[in-house]
Amino acid sequence: MQCAGKVVLVTGAQQGIGRAMTIEFALAGANVAINWLDDERAAESAADQVRSHARRALTVQADVASIEQTQAMVTAVEQGLGPIDILINNAGVFPRVP
């Protein structure tokens, strides 16, 4: 996969499959926006991994269930990295039960 110079936004990218995708896109040459909901430390760790591959990374906290937060996230990504070329909708909903 070649993504040199592309801007990729991955939702739900702080862990699991989303995090793995951010690293793969960085290896393919993309700059990556890492959307996170509730674990900033994990998101920053993923961003550090992207940067270790000489790519740009941006972490953006947003609940993609909120249109307002999603719009603000897109604006932040475009201001920080440029126009979004690839969107990976990876965010999931996991009900919390006792």
Coordinates of C-alpha atoms in Angstrom, one line a residue:
M1 CA 0.0 0.0 0.0
Q2 CA 1.4 3.4 -1.0
C3 CA 0.0 6.5 0.8
A4 CA 2.9 8.9 0.5
G5 CA 1.8 12.4 1.5
K6 CA -1.8 11.4 2.1
V7 CA -3.7 12.5 5.2
V8 CA -5.6 9.7 7.0
L9 CA -8.1 10.1 9.8
V10 CA -8.8 7.0 11.8
T11 CA -11.6 7.1 14.3
G12 CA -11.3 4.9 17.4
A13 CA -7.6 4.8 16.9
Q14 CA -6.4 4.8 20.5
Q15 CA -6.2 1.0 20.6
G16 CA -6.8 -2.3 18.9
I17 CA -7.4 -2.4 15.2
G18 CA -7.6 1.4 14.9
R19 CA -4.2 1.8 16.5
A20 CA -2.7 -1.0 14.2
M21 CA -4.1 0.8 11.2
T22 CA -2.5 4.1 12.2
I23 CA 0.9 2.4 12.2
E24 CA 0.3 0.7 8.9
F25 CA -0.7 3.9 7.2
A26 CA 2.4 5.6 8.7
L27 CA 4.6 2.8 7.3
A28 CA 2.9 3.4 3.9
G29 CA 3.9 7.1 4.0
A30 CA 0.7 8.8 5.3
N31 CA 0.3 11.5 7.9
V32 CA -2.3 10.2 10.5
A33 CA -4.9 11.9 12.6
I34 CA -5.7 9.7 15.6
N35 CA -9.2 10.1 17.0
W36 CA -9.7 9.1 20.6
L37 CA -12.5 9.2 23.1
D38 CA -11.4 8.4 26.6
D39 CA -7.7 7.4 26.7
E40 CA -5.4 10.3 25.8
R41 CA -2.3 8.5 27.0
A42 CA -3.0 5.6 24.5
A43 CA -3.7 8.0 21.7
E44 CA -0.4 9.9 22.4
S45 CA 1.5 6.6 22.4
A46 CA 0.0 5.7 19.0
A47 CA 1.0 9.2 17.8
D48 CA 4.6 8.6 19.0
Q49 CA 4.7 5.4 17.0
V50 CA 3.5 7.2 13.9
R51 CA 6.2 9.9 14.4
S52 CA 8.9 7.2 14.9
H53 CA 8.3 6.4 11.2
A54 CA 9.0 10.1 10.2
R55 CA 5.4 10.8 9.6
R56 CA 3.2 13.6 11.1
A57 CA 0.6 12.6 13.7
L58 CA -2.2 14.6 15.3
T59 CA -4.4 13.3 18.2
V60 CA -8.0 14.6 18.3
Q61 CA -10.5 13.9 21.1
A62 CA -14.1 13.6 19.8
D63 CA -17.2 11.5 20.3
V64 CA -18.1 10.6 16.8
A65 CA -21.7 10.1 18.0
S66 CA -21.9 13.9 18.3
I67 CA -22.2 15.8 15.0
E68 CA -20.8 18.9 16.6
Q69 CA -17.7 17.1 18.0
T70 CA -17.2 15.3 14.6
Q71 CA -17.3 18.5 12.7
A72 CA -14.8 20.1 15.1
M73 CA -12.6 17.0 14.7
V74 CA -12.6 17.3 10.9
T75 CA -11.8 21.0 11.2
A76 CA -8.9 20.3 13.6
V77 CA -7.5 17.6 11.3
E78 CA -7.7 19.8 8.2
Q79 CA -6.0 22.7 10.0
G80 CA -3.3 20.5 11.6
L81 CA -2.5 18.1 8.7
G82 CA -4.4 19.3 5.6
P83 CA -7.3 18.0 3.7
I84 CA -8.4 14.5 4.6
D85 CA -7.7 12.0 1.8
I86 CA -8.7 8.8 3.6
L87 CA -11.2 8.2 6.4
I88 CA -11.3 5.0 8.4
N89 CA -14.5 4.7 10.4
N90 CA -13.3 2.4 13.1
A91 CA -15.0 3.8 16.2
G92 CA -17.2 1.3 18.0
V93 CA -19.8 1.3 20.8
F94 CA -19.1 -0.9 23.7
P95 CA -21.8 -0.8 26.4
R96 CA -20.4 -0.7 29.9
V97 CA -22.0 -3.2 32.2
P98 CA -21.2 -4.0 35.8

